[in-house]
Amino acid sequence: MESKRQQKFAGVIQEELAAIFQREGQAYLPNTLVTITRVRVSPDLAVAKVYLSFLNTNNTSLTVAEVNSHAGEIRYKLGSRIRHQARVVPTLTFFLDDTNVYVEHMDRIFDKISKERKESDQEEAD
């Protein structure tokens, strides 16, 4: 469980990274919309795991690798934005947030179950 301090710092990082990607994201990923879905910070606030979601991209794993290749530059920009709020700028590691994929998969399963249930109810009625 994250402490209030970790949660507050994660919120600051998420806000600032969102602004960075909104203003300068086209330099890293042209024609791709990046959403920061979640940020997890270590107890010492030195490491931040940033979970991303993408719109308008074909290969998400390649896109995450591209963002990770620019992690140092993004960290520098983050540091210039939060320098008065934090002593240490955390090391950033970017991950794919696959929550949407999981939700779509579960929706398909539920639709299939619902369809099978309707078919079995119709057969029993006949």
mmCIF file of N, CA and C in Angstrom:
data_model
loop_
_atom_site.group_PDB
_atom_site.id
_atom_site.type_symbol
_atom_site.label_atom_id
_atom_site.label_comp_id
_atom_site.label_asym_id
_atom_site.label_seq_id
_atom_site.Cartn_x
_atom_site.Cartn_y
_atom_site.Cartn_z
ATOM 1 N N MET A 1 0.850 -1.182 0.000
ATOM 2 C CA MET A 1 0.000 0.000 0.000
ATOM 3 C C MET A 1 0.893 1.241 0.000
ATOM 4 N N GLU A 2 0.547 2.163 -0.860
ATOM 5 C CA GLU A 2 1.323 3.392 -0.976
ATOM 6 C C GLU A 2 0.928 4.377 0.123
ATOM 7 N N SER A 3 1.920 5.103 0.615
ATOM 8 C CA SER A 3 1.656 6.128 1.619
ATOM 9 C C SER A 3 1.039 7.358 0.945
ATOM 10 N N LYS A 4 0.501 8.242 1.761
ATOM 11 C CA LYS A 4 -0.073 9.494 1.235
ATOM 12 C C LYS A 4 0.986 10.298 0.497
ATOM 13 N N ARG A 5 2.194 10.275 1.028
ATOM 14 C CA ARG A 5 3.304 11.009 0.406
ATOM 15 C C ARG A 5 3.600 10.462 -0.996
ATOM 16 N N GLN A 6 3.632 9.141 -1.123
ATOM 17 C CA GLN A 6 3.864 8.527 -2.423
ATOM 18 C C GLN A 6 2.729 8.860 -3.394
ATOM 19 N N GLN A 7 1.507 8.780 -2.910
ATOM 20 C CA GLN A 7 0.351 9.058 -3.765
ATOM 21 C C GLN A 7 0.353 10.505 -4.237
ATOM 22 N N LYS A 8 0.666 11.414 -3.342
ATOM 23 C CA LYS A 8 0.691 12.837 -3.699
ATOM 24 C C LYS A 8 1.785 13.113 -4.721
ATOM 25 N N PHE A 9 2.980 12.544 -4.500
ATOM 26 C CA PHE A 9 4.090 12.732 -5.428
ATOM 27 C C PHE A 9 3.782 12.091 -6.783
ATOM 28 N N ALA A 10 3.143 10.923 -6.761
ATOM 29 C CA ALA A 10 2.753 10.257 -8.009
ATOM 30 C C ALA A 10 1.764 11.122 -8.787
ATOM 31 N N GLY A 11 0.852 11.781 -8.090
ATOM 32 C CA GLY A 11 -0.104 12.669 -8.738
ATOM 33 C C GLY A 11 0.574 13.852 -9.407
ATOM 34 N N VAL A 12 1.576 14.418 -8.725
ATOM 35 C CA VAL A 12 2.334 15.537 -9.295
ATOM 36 C C VAL A 12 3.052 15.074 -10.565
ATOM 37 N N ILE A 13 3.702 13.926 -10.481
ATOM 38 C CA ILE A 13 4.430 13.394 -11.640
ATOM 39 C C ILE A 13 3.475 13.130 -12.793
ATOM 40 N N GLN A 14 2.324 12.541 -12.487
ATOM 41 C CA GLN A 14 1.350 12.237 -13.537
ATOM 42 C C GLN A 14 0.875 13.511 -14.236
ATOM 43 N N GLU A 15 0.572 14.538 -13.471
ATOM 44 C CA GLU A 15 0.132 15.815 -14.049
ATOM 45 C C GLU A 15 1.196 16.425 -14.947
ATOM 46 N N GLU A 16 2.412 16.466 -14.434
ATOM 47 C CA GLU A 16 3.491 17.104 -15.187
ATOM 48 C C GLU A 16 3.868 16.304 -16.434
ATOM 49 N N LEU A 17 3.890 14.983 -16.321
ATOM 50 C CA LEU A 17 4.180 14.160 -17.508
ATOM 51 C C LEU A 17 3.083 14.305 -18.552
ATOM 52 N N ALA A 18 1.843 14.415 -18.103
ATOM 53 C CA ALA A 18 0.738 14.618 -19.049
ATOM 54 C C ALA A 18 0.941 15.915 -19.817
ATOM 55 N N ALA A 19 1.357 16.963 -19.118
ATOM 56 C CA ALA A 19 1.609 18.245 -19.787
ATOM 57 C C ALA A 19 2.784 18.133 -20.757
ATOM 58 N N ILE A 20 3.823 17.408 -20.359
ATOM 59 C CA ILE A 20 4.985 17.231 -21.238
ATOM 60 C C ILE A 20 4.583 16.483 -22.510
ATOM 61 N N PHE A 21 3.844 15.387 -22.353
ATOM 62 C CA PHE A 21 3.434 14.614 -23.527
ATOM 63 C C PHE A 21 2.444 15.386 -24.397
ATOM 64 N N GLN A 22 1.621 16.210 -23.773
ATOM 65 C CA GLN A 22 0.662 16.998 -24.546
ATOM 66 C C GLN A 22 1.370 18.043 -25.394
ATOM 67 N N ARG A 23 2.360 18.710 -24.809
ATOM 68 C CA ARG A 23 3.056 19.781 -25.528
ATOM 69 C C ARG A 23 4.139 19.260 -26.466
ATOM 70 N N GLU A 24 4.884 18.266 -26.006
ATOM 71 C CA GLU A 24 6.074 17.847 -26.745
ATOM 72 C C GLU A 24 6.037 16.382 -27.172
ATOM 73 N N GLY A 25 4.918 15.728 -27.006
ATOM 74 C CA GLY A 25 4.808 14.310 -27.330
ATOM 75 C C GLY A 25 4.964 13.997 -28.803
ATOM 76 N N GLN A 26 4.635 14.952 -29.654
ATOM 77 C CA GLN A 26 4.751 14.726 -31.100
ATOM 78 C C GLN A 26 6.201 14.518 -31.520
ATOM 79 N N ALA A 27 7.142 15.047 -30.750
ATOM 80 C CA ALA A 27 8.560 14.855 -31.065
ATOM 81 C C ALA A 27 8.971 13.397 -30.850
ATOM 82 N N TYR A 28 8.363 12.740 -29.852
ATOM 83 C CA TYR A 28 8.700 11.350 -29.553
ATOM 84 C C TYR A 28 7.861 10.378 -30.374
ATOM 85 N N LEU A 29 6.572 10.680 -30.453
ATOM 86 C CA LEU A 29 5.625 9.780 -31.117
ATOM 87 C C LEU A 29 4.687 10.577 -32.016
ATOM 88 N N PRO A 30 5.066 10.773 -33.266
ATOM 89 C CA PRO A 30 4.198 11.539 -34.169
ATOM 90 C C PRO A 30 2.855 10.846 -34.379
ATOM 91 N N ASN A 31 1.798 11.632 -34.398
ATOM 92 C CA ASN A 31 0.432 11.157 -34.663
ATOM 93 C C ASN A 31 -0.061 10.119 -33.660
ATOM 94 N N THR A 32 0.461 10.142 -32.447
ATOM 95 C CA THR A 32 0.023 9.204 -31.415
ATOM 96 C C THR A 32 -0.378 9.989 -30.174
ATOM 97 N N LEU A 33 -1.533 9.650 -29.631
ATOM 98 C CA LEU A 33 -2.003 10.277 -28.400
ATOM 99 C C LEU A 33 -1.583 9.399 -27.225
ATOM 100 N N VAL A 34 -0.891 9.989 -26.263
ATOM 101 C CA VAL A 34 -0.393 9.267 -25.100
ATOM 102 C C VAL A 34 -1.185 9.699 -23.877
ATOM 103 N N THR A 35 -1.640 8.720 -23.095
ATOM 104 C CA THR A 35 -2.335 8.991 -21.851
ATOM 105 C C THR A 35 -1.571 8.327 -20.718
ATOM 106 N N ILE A 36 -1.284 9.078 -19.678
ATOM 107 C CA ILE A 36 -0.644 8.517 -18.493
ATOM 108 C C ILE A 36 -1.769 8.038 -17.592
ATOM 109 N N THR A 37 -1.922 6.721 -17.487
ATOM 110 C CA THR A 37 -3.051 6.172 -16.738
ATOM 111 C C THR A 37 -2.763 6.024 -15.255
ATOM 112 N N ARG A 38 -1.482 5.772 -14.911
ATOM 113 C CA ARG A 38 -1.160 5.547 -13.509
ATOM 114 C C ARG A 38 0.337 5.753 -13.299
ATOM 115 N N VAL A 39 0.702 6.232 -12.133
ATOM 116 C CA VAL A 39 2.112 6.369 -11.755
ATOM 117 C C VAL A 39 2.279 5.735 -10.379
ATOM 118 N N ARG A 40 3.248 4.860 -10.258
ATOM 119 C CA ARG A 40 3.583 4.231 -8.971
ATOM 120 C C ARG A 40 4.986 4.678 -8.590
ATOM 121 N N VAL A 41 5.141 5.149 -7.366
ATOM 122 C CA VAL A 41 6.421 5.672 -6.899
ATOM 123 C C VAL A 41 6.929 4.783 -5.771
ATOM 124 N N SER A 42 8.242 4.534 -5.768
ATOM 125 C CA SER A 42 8.856 3.732 -4.712
ATOM 126 C C SER A 42 8.807 4.506 -3.388
ATOM 127 N N PRO A 43 8.933 3.803 -2.251
ATOM 128 C CA PRO A 43 8.858 4.483 -0.948
ATOM 129 C C PRO A 43 9.897 5.592 -0.759
ATOM 130 N N ASP A 44 11.074 5.464 -1.396
ATOM 131 C CA ASP A 44 12.079 6.517 -1.269
ATOM 132 C C ASP A 44 11.931 7.603 -2.336
ATOM 133 N N LEU A 45 10.901 7.515 -3.145
ATOM 134 C CA LEU A 45 10.563 8.481 -4.204
ATOM 135 C C LEU A 45 11.642 8.587 -5.291
ATOM 136 N N ALA A 46 12.497 7.590 -5.399
ATOM 137 C CA ALA A 46 13.594 7.647 -6.367
ATOM 138 C C ALA A 46 13.265 6.967 -7.688
ATOM 139 N N VAL A 47 12.241 6.118 -7.705
ATOM 140 C CA VAL A 47 11.876 5.384 -8.917
ATOM 141 C C VAL A 47 10.378 5.537 -9.151
ATOM 142 N N ALA A 48 10.023 5.864 -10.385
ATOM 143 C CA ALA A 48 8.609 5.990 -10.750
ATOM 144 C C ALA A 48 8.312 5.066 -11.926
ATOM 145 N N LYS A 49 7.285 4.247 -11.757
ATOM 146 C CA LYS A 49 6.791 3.407 -12.838
ATOM 147 C C LYS A 49 5.588 4.125 -13.437
ATOM 148 N N VAL A 50 5.688 4.427 -14.716
ATOM 149 C CA VAL A 50 4.651 5.199 -15.393
ATOM 150 C C VAL A 50 3.939 4.278 -16.385
ATOM 151 N N TYR A 51 2.629 4.163 -16.230
ATOM 152 C CA TYR A 51 1.835 3.306 -17.098
ATOM 153 C C TYR A 51 1.150 4.164 -18.153
ATOM 154 N N LEU A 52 1.322 3.780 -19.414
ATOM 155 C CA LEU A 52 0.844 4.564 -20.550
ATOM 156 C C LEU A 52 -0.206 3.801 -21.346
ATOM 157 N N SER A 53 -1.096 4.554 -21.930
ATOM 158 C CA SER A 53 -2.079 4.030 -22.867
ATOM 159 C C SER A 53 -1.949 4.849 -24.140
ATOM 160 N N PHE A 54 -2.106 4.200 -25.293
ATOM 161 C CA PHE A 54 -1.888 4.872 -26.571
ATOM 162 C C PHE A 54 -3.125 4.805 -27.448
ATOM 163 N N LEU A 55 -3.301 5.849 -28.237
ATOM 164 C CA LEU A 55 -4.344 5.902 -29.238
ATOM 165 C C LEU A 55 -3.674 6.187 -30.572
ATOM 166 N N ASN A 56 -4.098 5.497 -31.599
ATOM 167 C CA ASN A 56 -3.588 5.717 -32.955
ATOM 168 C C ASN A 56 -2.169 5.168 -33.130
ATOM 169 N N THR A 57 -1.946 3.960 -32.608
ATOM 170 C CA THR A 57 -0.674 3.283 -32.826
ATOM 171 C C THR A 57 -0.938 1.817 -33.137
ATOM 172 N N ASN A 58 -0.095 1.243 -33.960
ATOM 173 C CA ASN A 58 -0.276 -0.156 -34.354
ATOM 174 C C ASN A 58 0.457 -1.114 -33.427
ATOM 175 N N ASN A 59 1.683 -0.784 -33.070
ATOM 176 C CA ASN A 59 2.509 -1.669 -32.266
ATOM 177 C C ASN A 59 2.800 -1.000 -30.924
ATOM 178 N N THR A 60 2.039 -1.362 -29.903
ATOM 179 C CA THR A 60 2.179 -0.689 -28.614
ATOM 180 C C THR A 60 3.499 -1.009 -27.921
ATOM 181 N N SER A 61 3.992 -2.236 -28.072
ATOM 182 C CA SER A 61 5.260 -2.572 -27.410
ATOM 183 C C SER A 61 6.415 -1.778 -28.013
ATOM 184 N N LEU A 62 6.378 -1.563 -29.325
ATOM 185 C CA LEU A 62 7.402 -0.747 -29.975
ATOM 186 C C LEU A 62 7.272 0.716 -29.531
ATOM 187 N N THR A 63 6.055 1.172 -29.348
ATOM 188 C CA THR A 63 5.810 2.538 -28.911
ATOM 189 C C THR A 63 6.336 2.754 -27.488
ATOM 190 N N VAL A 64 6.121 1.789 -26.599
ATOM 191 C CA VAL A 64 6.642 1.891 -25.233
ATOM 192 C C VAL A 64 8.168 1.895 -25.260
ATOM 193 N N ALA A 65 8.756 1.070 -26.113
ATOM 194 C CA ALA A 65 10.218 1.042 -26.233
ATOM 195 C C ALA A 65 10.750 2.391 -26.717
ATOM 196 N N GLU A 66 10.034 3.020 -27.622
ATOM 197 C CA GLU A 66 10.431 4.337 -28.123
ATOM 198 C C GLU A 66 10.378 5.372 -27.005
ATOM 199 N N VAL A 67 9.336 5.340 -26.195
ATOM 200 C CA VAL A 67 9.225 6.277 -25.078
ATOM 201 C C VAL A 67 10.343 6.007 -24.067
ATOM 202 N N ASN A 68 10.618 4.734 -23.783
ATOM 203 C CA ASN A 68 11.691 4.393 -22.840
ATOM 204 C C ASN A 68 13.058 4.840 -23.344
ATOM 205 N N SER A 69 13.234 4.864 -24.673
ATOM 206 C CA SER A 69 14.518 5.327 -25.207
ATOM 207 C C SER A 69 14.714 6.828 -24.981
ATOM 208 N N HIS A 70 13.640 7.555 -24.771
ATOM 209 C CA HIS A 70 13.703 8.994 -24.491
ATOM 210 C C HIS A 70 13.499 9.293 -23.003
ATOM 211 N N ALA A 71 13.575 8.274 -22.147
ATOM 212 C CA ALA A 71 13.282 8.441 -20.720
ATOM 213 C C ALA A 71 14.191 9.477 -20.063
ATOM 214 N N GLY A 72 15.457 9.522 -20.436
ATOM 215 C CA GLY A 72 16.376 10.501 -19.845
ATOM 216 C C GLY A 72 15.985 11.923 -20.176
ATOM 217 N N GLU A 73 15.627 12.137 -21.419
ATOM 218 C CA GLU A 73 15.209 13.470 -21.860
ATOM 219 C C GLU A 73 13.895 13.884 -21.186
ATOM 220 N N ILE A 74 12.967 12.944 -21.080
ATOM 221 C CA ILE A 74 11.687 13.220 -20.428
ATOM 222 C C ILE A 74 11.912 13.503 -18.940
ATOM 223 N N ARG A 75 12.822 12.757 -18.315
ATOM 224 C CA ARG A 75 13.156 12.973 -16.905
ATOM 225 C C ARG A 75 13.743 14.372 -16.694
ATOM 226 N N TYR A 76 14.585 14.808 -17.612
ATOM 227 C CA TYR A 76 15.162 16.146 -17.521
ATOM 228 C C TYR A 76 14.070 17.215 -17.585
ATOM 229 N N LYS A 77 13.147 17.040 -18.532
ATOM 230 C CA LYS A 77 12.047 18.007 -18.661
ATOM 231 C C LYS A 77 11.150 17.986 -17.424
ATOM 232 N N LEU A 78 10.919 16.787 -16.892
ATOM 233 C CA LEU A 78 10.131 16.671 -15.662
ATOM 234 C C LEU A 78 10.842 17.378 -14.514
ATOM 235 N N GLY A 79 12.156 17.199 -14.430
ATOM 236 C CA GLY A 79 12.945 17.832 -13.374
ATOM 237 C C GLY A 79 12.873 19.345 -13.416
ATOM 238 N N SER A 80 12.872 19.897 -14.612
ATOM 239 C CA SER A 80 12.787 21.358 -14.715
ATOM 240 C C SER A 80 11.408 21.866 -14.305
ATOM 241 N N ARG A 81 10.397 21.004 -14.392
ATOM 242 C CA ARG A 81 9.038 21.410 -14.016
ATOM 243 C C ARG A 81 8.760 21.232 -12.525
ATOM 244 N N ILE A 82 9.383 20.229 -11.890
ATOM 245 C CA ILE A 82 9.079 19.951 -10.481
ATOM 246 C C ILE A 82 10.238 20.298 -9.549
ATOM 247 N N ARG A 83 11.201 21.043 -10.019
ATOM 248 C CA ARG A 83 12.409 21.306 -9.234
ATOM 249 C C ARG A 83 12.126 21.989 -7.896
ATOM 250 N N HIS A 84 11.035 22.725 -7.784
ATOM 251 C CA HIS A 84 10.717 23.401 -6.528
ATOM 252 C C HIS A 84 9.824 22.548 -5.627
ATOM 253 N N GLN A 85 9.361 21.419 -6.152
ATOM 254 C CA GLN A 85 8.460 20.562 -5.380
ATOM 255 C C GLN A 85 9.119 19.286 -4.887
ATOM 256 N N ALA A 86 10.269 18.937 -5.458
ATOM 257 C CA ALA A 86 10.907 17.671 -5.100
ATOM 258 C C ALA A 86 12.415 17.848 -4.979
ATOM 259 N N ARG A 87 12.985 17.106 -4.053
ATOM 260 C CA ARG A 87 14.442 17.127 -3.918
ATOM 261 C C ARG A 87 15.103 16.286 -5.000
ATOM 262 N N VAL A 88 14.513 15.126 -5.262
ATOM 263 C CA VAL A 88 15.082 14.182 -6.220
ATOM 264 C C VAL A 88 14.076 13.960 -7.340
ATOM 265 N N VAL A 89 14.565 13.997 -8.576
ATOM 266 C CA VAL A 89 13.717 13.665 -9.721
ATOM 267 C C VAL A 89 13.824 12.154 -9.908
ATOM 268 N N PRO A 90 12.710 11.448 -9.852
ATOM 269 C CA PRO A 90 12.781 9.984 -9.914
ATOM 270 C C PRO A 90 13.215 9.469 -11.286
ATOM 271 N N THR A 91 13.813 8.297 -11.266
ATOM 272 C CA THR A 91 14.127 7.586 -12.499
ATOM 273 C C THR A 91 12.811 7.078 -13.071
ATOM 274 N N LEU A 92 12.574 7.316 -14.345
ATOM 275 C CA LEU A 92 11.310 6.952 -14.969
ATOM 276 C C LEU A 92 11.444 5.660 -15.765
ATOM 277 N N THR A 93 10.491 4.771 -15.574
ATOM 278 C CA THR A 93 10.378 3.570 -16.384
ATOM 279 C C THR A 93 8.946 3.518 -16.880
ATOM 280 N N PHE A 94 8.794 3.348 -18.188
ATOM 281 C CA PHE A 94 7.466 3.376 -18.801
ATOM 282 C C PHE A 94 7.002 1.966 -19.123
ATOM 283 N N PHE A 95 5.721 1.722 -18.859
ATOM 284 C CA PHE A 95 5.110 0.423 -19.113
ATOM 285 C C PHE A 95 3.793 0.635 -19.848
ATOM 286 N N LEU A 96 3.364 -0.404 -20.543
ATOM 287 C CA LEU A 96 2.084 -0.368 -21.228
ATOM 288 C C LEU A 96 0.981 -0.700 -20.235
ATOM 289 N N ASP A 97 -0.032 0.123 -20.180
ATOM 290 C CA ASP A 97 -1.206 -0.158 -19.356
ATOM 291 C C ASP A 97 -2.172 -0.943 -20.224
ATOM 292 N N ASP A 98 -2.296 -2.226 -19.932
ATOM 293 C CA ASP A 98 -3.131 -3.082 -20.769
ATOM 294 C C ASP A 98 -4.531 -3.281 -20.187
ATOM 295 N N THR A 99 -4.978 -2.358 -19.381
ATOM 296 C CA THR A 99 -6.302 -2.448 -18.779
ATOM 297 C C THR A 99 -7.393 -2.469 -19.843
ATOM 298 N N ASN A 100 -7.269 -1.616 -20.870
ATOM 299 C CA ASN A 100 -8.291 -1.568 -21.927
ATOM 300 C C ASN A 100 -8.373 -2.882 -22.679
ATOM 301 N N VAL A 101 -7.240 -3.499 -22.939
ATOM 302 C CA VAL A 101 -7.217 -4.792 -23.627
ATOM 303 C C VAL A 101 -7.914 -5.843 -22.775
ATOM 304 N N TYR A 102 -7.638 -5.828 -21.479
ATOM 305 C CA TYR A 102 -8.254 -6.770 -20.555
ATOM 306 C C TYR A 102 -9.774 -6.554 -20.506
ATOM 307 N N VAL A 103 -10.205 -5.311 -20.441
ATOM 308 C CA VAL A 103 -11.642 -5.003 -20.387
ATOM 309 C C VAL A 103 -12.336 -5.478 -21.664
ATOM 310 N N GLU A 104 -11.723 -5.231 -22.820
ATOM 311 C CA GLU A 104 -12.306 -5.692 -24.082
ATOM 312 C C GLU A 104 -12.405 -7.208 -24.120
ATOM 313 N N HIS A 105 -11.376 -7.889 -23.632
ATOM 314 C CA HIS A 105 -11.378 -9.351 -23.586
ATOM 315 C C HIS A 105 -12.516 -9.856 -22.701
ATOM 316 N N MET A 106 -12.677 -9.253 -21.525
ATOM 317 C CA MET A 106 -13.750 -9.665 -20.616
ATOM 318 C C MET A 106 -15.129 -9.372 -21.213
ATOM 319 N N ASP A 107 -15.275 -8.249 -21.912
ATOM 320 C CA ASP A 107 -16.539 -7.931 -22.572
ATOM 321 C C ASP A 107 -16.901 -8.992 -23.610
ATOM 322 N N ARG A 108 -15.903 -9.431 -24.387
ATOM 323 C CA ARG A 108 -16.159 -10.477 -25.385
ATOM 324 C C ARG A 108 -16.600 -11.773 -24.713
ATOM 325 N N ILE A 109 -15.976 -12.119 -23.598
ATOM 326 C CA ILE A 109 -16.361 -13.335 -22.875
ATOM 327 C C ILE A 109 -17.786 -13.224 -22.365
ATOM 328 N N PHE A 110 -18.126 -12.086 -21.771
ATOM 329 C CA PHE A 110 -19.485 -11.895 -21.255
ATOM 330 C C PHE A 110 -20.520 -11.897 -22.384
ATOM 331 N N ASP A 111 -20.188 -11.296 -23.518
ATOM 332 C CA ASP A 111 -21.092 -11.324 -24.668
ATOM 333 C C ASP A 111 -21.320 -12.751 -25.145
ATOM 334 N N LYS A 112 -20.263 -13.529 -25.177
ATOM 335 C CA LYS A 112 -20.368 -14.928 -25.610
ATOM 336 C C LYS A 112 -21.242 -15.727 -24.647
ATOM 337 N N ILE A 113 -21.051 -15.523 -23.353
ATOM 338 C CA ILE A 113 -21.858 -16.211 -22.345
ATOM 339 C C ILE A 113 -23.319 -15.797 -22.481
ATOM 340 N N SER A 114 -23.561 -14.510 -22.673
ATOM 341 C CA SER A 114 -24.923 -14.009 -22.817
ATOM 342 C C SER A 114 -25.600 -14.603 -24.046
ATOM 343 N N LYS A 115 -24.846 -14.679 -25.154
ATOM 344 C CA LYS A 115 -25.383 -15.237 -26.393
ATOM 345 C C LYS A 115 -25.722 -16.721 -26.214
ATOM 346 N N GLU A 116 -24.825 -17.457 -25.560
ATOM 347 C CA GLU A 116 -25.062 -18.884 -25.320
ATOM 348 C C GLU A 116 -26.266 -19.088 -24.410
ATOM 349 N N ARG A 117 -26.427 -18.228 -23.414
ATOM 350 C CA ARG A 117 -27.558 -18.344 -22.490
ATOM 351 C C ARG A 117 -28.874 -18.074 -23.224
ATOM 352 N N LYS A 118 -28.884 -17.072 -24.124
ATOM 353 C CA LYS A 118 -30.098 -16.772 -24.887
ATOM 354 C C LYS A 118 -30.460 -17.935 -25.803
ATOM 355 N N GLU A 119 -29.445 -18.532 -26.440
ATOM 356 C CA GLU A 119 -29.690 -19.663 -27.329
ATOM 357 C C GLU A 119 -30.244 -20.863 -26.561
ATOM 358 N N SER A 120 -29.708 -21.125 -25.379
ATOM 359 C CA SER A 120 -30.194 -22.274 -24.590
ATOM 360 C C SER A 120 -31.606 -22.004 -24.073
ATOM 361 N N ASP A 121 -31.929 -20.737 -23.748
ATOM 362 C CA ASP A 121 -33.280 -20.392 -23.301
ATOM 363 C C ASP A 121 -34.279 -20.567 -24.434
ATOM 364 N N GLN A 122 -33.884 -20.215 -25.664
ATOM 365 C CA GLN A 122 -34.771 -20.376 -26.817
ATOM 366 C C GLN A 122 -34.998 -21.846 -27.124
ATOM 367 N N GLU A 123 -33.971 -22.682 -26.980
ATOM 368 C CA GLU A 123 -34.121 -24.119 -27.234
ATOM 369 C C GLU A 123 -35.047 -24.752 -26.219
ATOM 370 N N GLU A 124 -34.974 -24.313 -24.955
ATOM 371 C CA GLU A 124 -35.845 -24.846 -23.912
ATOM 372 C C GLU A 124 -37.283 -24.420 -24.145
ATOM 373 N N ALA A 125 -37.504 -23.242 -24.710
ATOM 374 C CA ALA A 125 -38.838 -22.726 -24.969
ATOM 375 C C ALA A 125 -39.516 -23.490 -26.102
ATOM 376 N N ASP A 126 -38.702 -24.012 -27.054
ATOM 377 C CA ASP A 126 -39.272 -24.735 -28.214
ATOM 378 C C ASP A 126 -39.661 -26.103 -27.801
#
